[in-house]
Amino acid sequence: MARVSDGSKKTRILDSAVVEIAQRGYNQTTVARIAKRAGVADGTIYLYFKNKEEILFSLFERAMGRFIETGRTRLNESLSASEKLKQIIELHLTLVGEDRDQAIITQVELRHSLHFMDQLSRAQVGEYLGIIGQVVVQGQETGEFRKDLDPVFAAKAIFGVLDEMATDWVLSHRNTRLESKAPSVVEFVLGGLKK
Amino acid sequence: MARVSDGSKKTRILDSAVVEIAQRGYNQTTVARIAKRAGVADGTIYLYFKNKEEILFSLFERAMGRFIETGRTRLNESLSASEKLKQIIELHLTLVGEDRDQAIITQVELRHSLHFMDQLSRAQVGEYLGIIGQVVVQGQETGEFRKDLDPVFAAKAIFGVLDEMATDWVLSHRNTRLESKAPSVVEFVLGGLKK
Amino acid sequence: MARVSDGSKKTRILDSAVVEIAQRGYNQTTVARIAKRAGVADGTIYLYFKNKEEILFSLFERAMGRFIETGRTRLNESLSASEKLKQIIELHLTLVGEDRDQAIITQVELRHSLHFMDQLSRAQVGEYLGIIGQVVVQGQETGEFRKDLDPVFAAKAIFGVLDEMATDWVLSHRNTRLESKAPSVVEFVLGGLKK
Amino acid sequence: MARVSDGSKKTRILDSAVVEIAQRGYNQTTVARIAKRAGVADGTIYLYFKNKEEILFSLFERAMGRFIETGRTRLNESLSASEKLKQIIELHLTLVGEDRDQAIITQVELRHSLHFMDQLSRAQVGEYLGIIGQVVVQGQETGEFRKDLDPVFAAKAIFGVLDEMATDWVLSHRNTRLESKAPSVVEFVLGGLKK
DNA sequence: CATGAATGAGAATTCATTCAT
DNA sequence: CATGAATGAATTCTCATTCAT
């Protein structure tokens, strides 16, 4: 999730927003600060974004785009469901763990109000959950996975585990690597607690 | 998690805050609105809370208190680890599912900024995770649960699943009962995906 | 000007007001703070003073009373005008210099607005100036002082010098004694700058 | 001290502040009123001044600047010390007497708290006193003035007389001209009371 | 006389957004 | 496309004062 600036103003604005919002939170971040860091005038922001909230939406979309894109790539390969799931888990944690500032946005700031989450969740998160769900379905069809769990539910549960690990990592100020949790997550998700 | 007002002003203010914040979000909720709903003067709020944010903290503490209290109760009983976990899961979902307004606060509004979450997470959430973790430890000691998973990790994973179900329920506008997810969660947590 | 508390609540309130107002200024001093220092309830203040500003008026009156009383005493004695003036000057500087907190009130806080000064100046300050003026008149009648200066003007000029010394002392944070300026003031007032 | 507006927004704000603060006092003057009179939006004030108090500081600086500038001009001329002093006195009273609103600010509102005066007095007032003091020194060196008075003290004493006249004029609601006091002040300062 | 919980008017300041240049 | 000065609505919090006990 490393930010590679293509130098375009829009990208510079988004990149600046990530840093500023990560530092002081969405509400404490002024449009003026973002503009300053991006090296543009305050008014310029409004040539690229309808309003301040739109910046946050764009940040979300950019982040989700990366997740979905990477997820899709893996799904196309001919792997077993378990293997695919393992890769999705590793990918998820790796992507989030690559950029702490971006992770703060994704795990915390993007969820700052019901109204806001309402708009987010359906479209893109749904797509991401769909990808996971399809892997679960595949596993059930091939007989790898138990069939008594609703794939939609399973996808959410898996996402819940990943999301908790990510949030926990963001909030802990230790210098661990988020991906190091991947094996445990795979174990837990595939095998559960029971012996 | 039904709110039982003891009629004290502080309680009335907190109850009013839950309703108002659930409706319009923390930032869009003015202290004046909370005061009005509580039937007190604006200034009275400040006799009970240092500032607006303190109201949110109190809301969190009140909610967590209920969780921990209920969790503790179950732990004291002499049940198997699986059974205890089942009860914690049911309890968690039942408590959250009892009051949608409170759930909006807990699942969304309380997480509105890193700075804020930083202050929350450690103390009380840690205690709640500790309770779950102890059950995992018990299960490992009695041989019910596999021993290769770190109990601290397992507790977070379980919490992640519960939290995702709760958030999903809050965001879905259908009229389902959150507790109806309990059996699936129990199954997933105990048995994992694998056959 | 040392404050000797007769222990009455009113006196305790005034004494507390001096300390608090000297420390943080009239506007930054809350009635609650004064009450707390005086060891009474907030409401009690209003049994003794109509409002916050009345406290300031009382402080002024108490201070002026001391000045006038002392001034009057000296005037009654049978001294030469020069000698009387010398004593008034010494007295003024000694009284002000005795209590820095009270001096802050007198030299600074009591003058915080035109409206406020308007009410002060006429009554009591006029009386104090009158005392000085009478000494000037006496000096002019006995031939000690030049006759071409209006005694009312002279009184104000003398007061101006004393007042400036007092304010200068309050603002300087050095540990000098205000009375040490008395000889110079006497010299200046009596002899002027010319050889 | 007539205010000549260069029409710049900052100047318009300062000029409006003088009128409003003179009318109702610093504390009773709202930023909104100043803005309204200046014909700008409330927020515009904060583009030019960090906060309300900064306006008062600017007012002080603008006023002192005029005093010092005028004082300096006279000092450069080759006059006797007595003559220079006479001119400083006349100038001071003329400048103050030119604009009653500004005088209210200078003589009363600018002194509303110790904290505030602390910040004012040292820098600029010190410079003004220095100018007077230099004239005293000149007089002592040329033999015009007595040598037994400390020039620093003398400067303060002279300032005290001028300041008292100014304040007295502001507080008196009669329609006298402040400069009319100049001859008496000169007489008093140069010759003292004694025959 | 005394209390102190409650009141609610009041004001400074911020900042997203606009628009003339 | 870009600028950045100007706007003005909007809101938290303070605190003098009251009054039921």
XYZ file of C-alpha atoms in Angstrom, chain C residues 22 27 82 85 104 108-109 111-114 117-118 121-122 136 143-149 153-154 156-161 163-165 167-168 170-173 181 184-185 187-195, chain D residues 22 27 82 85 104 108-109 111-114 117-118 121-122 136 143-149 153-154 156-161 163-165 167-168 170-173 181 184-185 187-195:
104
model
C -4.200 40.502 42.164
C -11.994 39.478 34.633
C 5.922 71.702 53.055
C 3.105 67.603 51.898
C -2.183 45.798 42.063
C -4.307 48.527 37.851
C -7.456 46.509 38.277
C -9.023 51.220 36.395
C -10.193 48.571 34.030
C -12.866 50.534 32.278
C -14.022 54.057 31.704
C -13.471 54.831 36.694
C -16.225 57.325 36.086
C -13.095 59.136 40.535
C -15.517 61.766 41.528
C -1.203 73.730 48.656
C 3.927 82.387 51.455
C 5.755 79.069 51.378
C 4.513 78.182 47.883
C 4.279 80.149 44.690
C 0.881 81.612 44.092
C 0.696 81.327 40.313
C -0.285 77.645 40.312
C -4.045 71.643 39.274
C -1.164 71.315 41.697
C -3.538 66.618 40.500
C 0.064 67.052 39.425
C 1.303 65.831 42.788
C -1.102 62.929 42.659
C 0.124 62.151 39.163
C 3.698 61.848 40.340
C 0.500 57.515 41.119
C 3.174 56.985 38.516
C 5.664 55.935 41.167
C 2.272 51.997 39.203
C 5.905 51.787 38.233
C 3.785 47.506 40.894
C 4.932 46.752 37.373
C 8.582 46.423 38.215
C 9.235 43.011 39.607
C 11.091 57.187 46.347
C 12.901 62.368 45.408
C 9.205 63.009 45.040
C 12.267 67.303 46.099
C 10.642 67.263 42.682
C 7.306 68.483 43.862
C 8.655 71.251 45.994
C 11.549 72.389 43.864
C 10.832 71.371 40.312
C 13.601 70.750 37.834
C 15.049 74.232 37.610
C 18.080 75.298 39.538
C -14.065 53.841 23.676
C -14.749 43.767 27.650
C 13.701 73.597 29.028
C 10.660 69.737 27.637
C -9.938 56.638 26.350
C -8.039 53.655 30.495
C -8.725 50.570 28.438
C -4.488 49.393 31.436
C -7.181 46.911 32.195
C -5.048 44.213 33.707
C -1.655 43.670 35.214
C 0.273 46.170 31.266
C 3.228 43.955 31.949
C 5.040 48.898 29.605
C 8.544 47.729 29.153
C 16.678 65.914 31.631
C 23.501 73.530 33.994
C 19.877 74.401 33.326
C 18.530 71.733 35.655
C 19.441 70.695 39.152
C 21.736 67.723 39.294
C 20.474 66.035 42.431
C 17.535 64.349 40.720
C 13.113 59.309 38.238
C 12.512 62.744 36.787
C 8.779 59.146 35.356
C 7.632 62.065 37.487
C 7.080 64.213 34.421
C 5.252 61.386 32.713
C 3.144 60.969 35.839
C 2.014 64.582 35.711
C -0.577 61.076 32.423
C -2.681 62.364 35.281
C -3.719 65.404 33.271
C -6.659 60.787 32.483
C -8.329 63.636 34.308
C -10.707 61.888 29.715
C -12.762 61.424 32.839
C -14.014 64.982 33.038
C -16.896 65.422 30.704
C -2.915 72.538 30.770
C 0.820 74.888 34.112
C 2.524 71.569 33.621
C 5.621 75.649 35.234
C 5.170 72.857 37.740
C 7.720 70.583 36.217
C 10.360 73.236 35.814
C 9.797 75.259 38.928
C 8.107 73.009 41.456
C 5.905 74.388 44.193
C 8.436 76.363 46.152
C 8.934 80.018 45.677
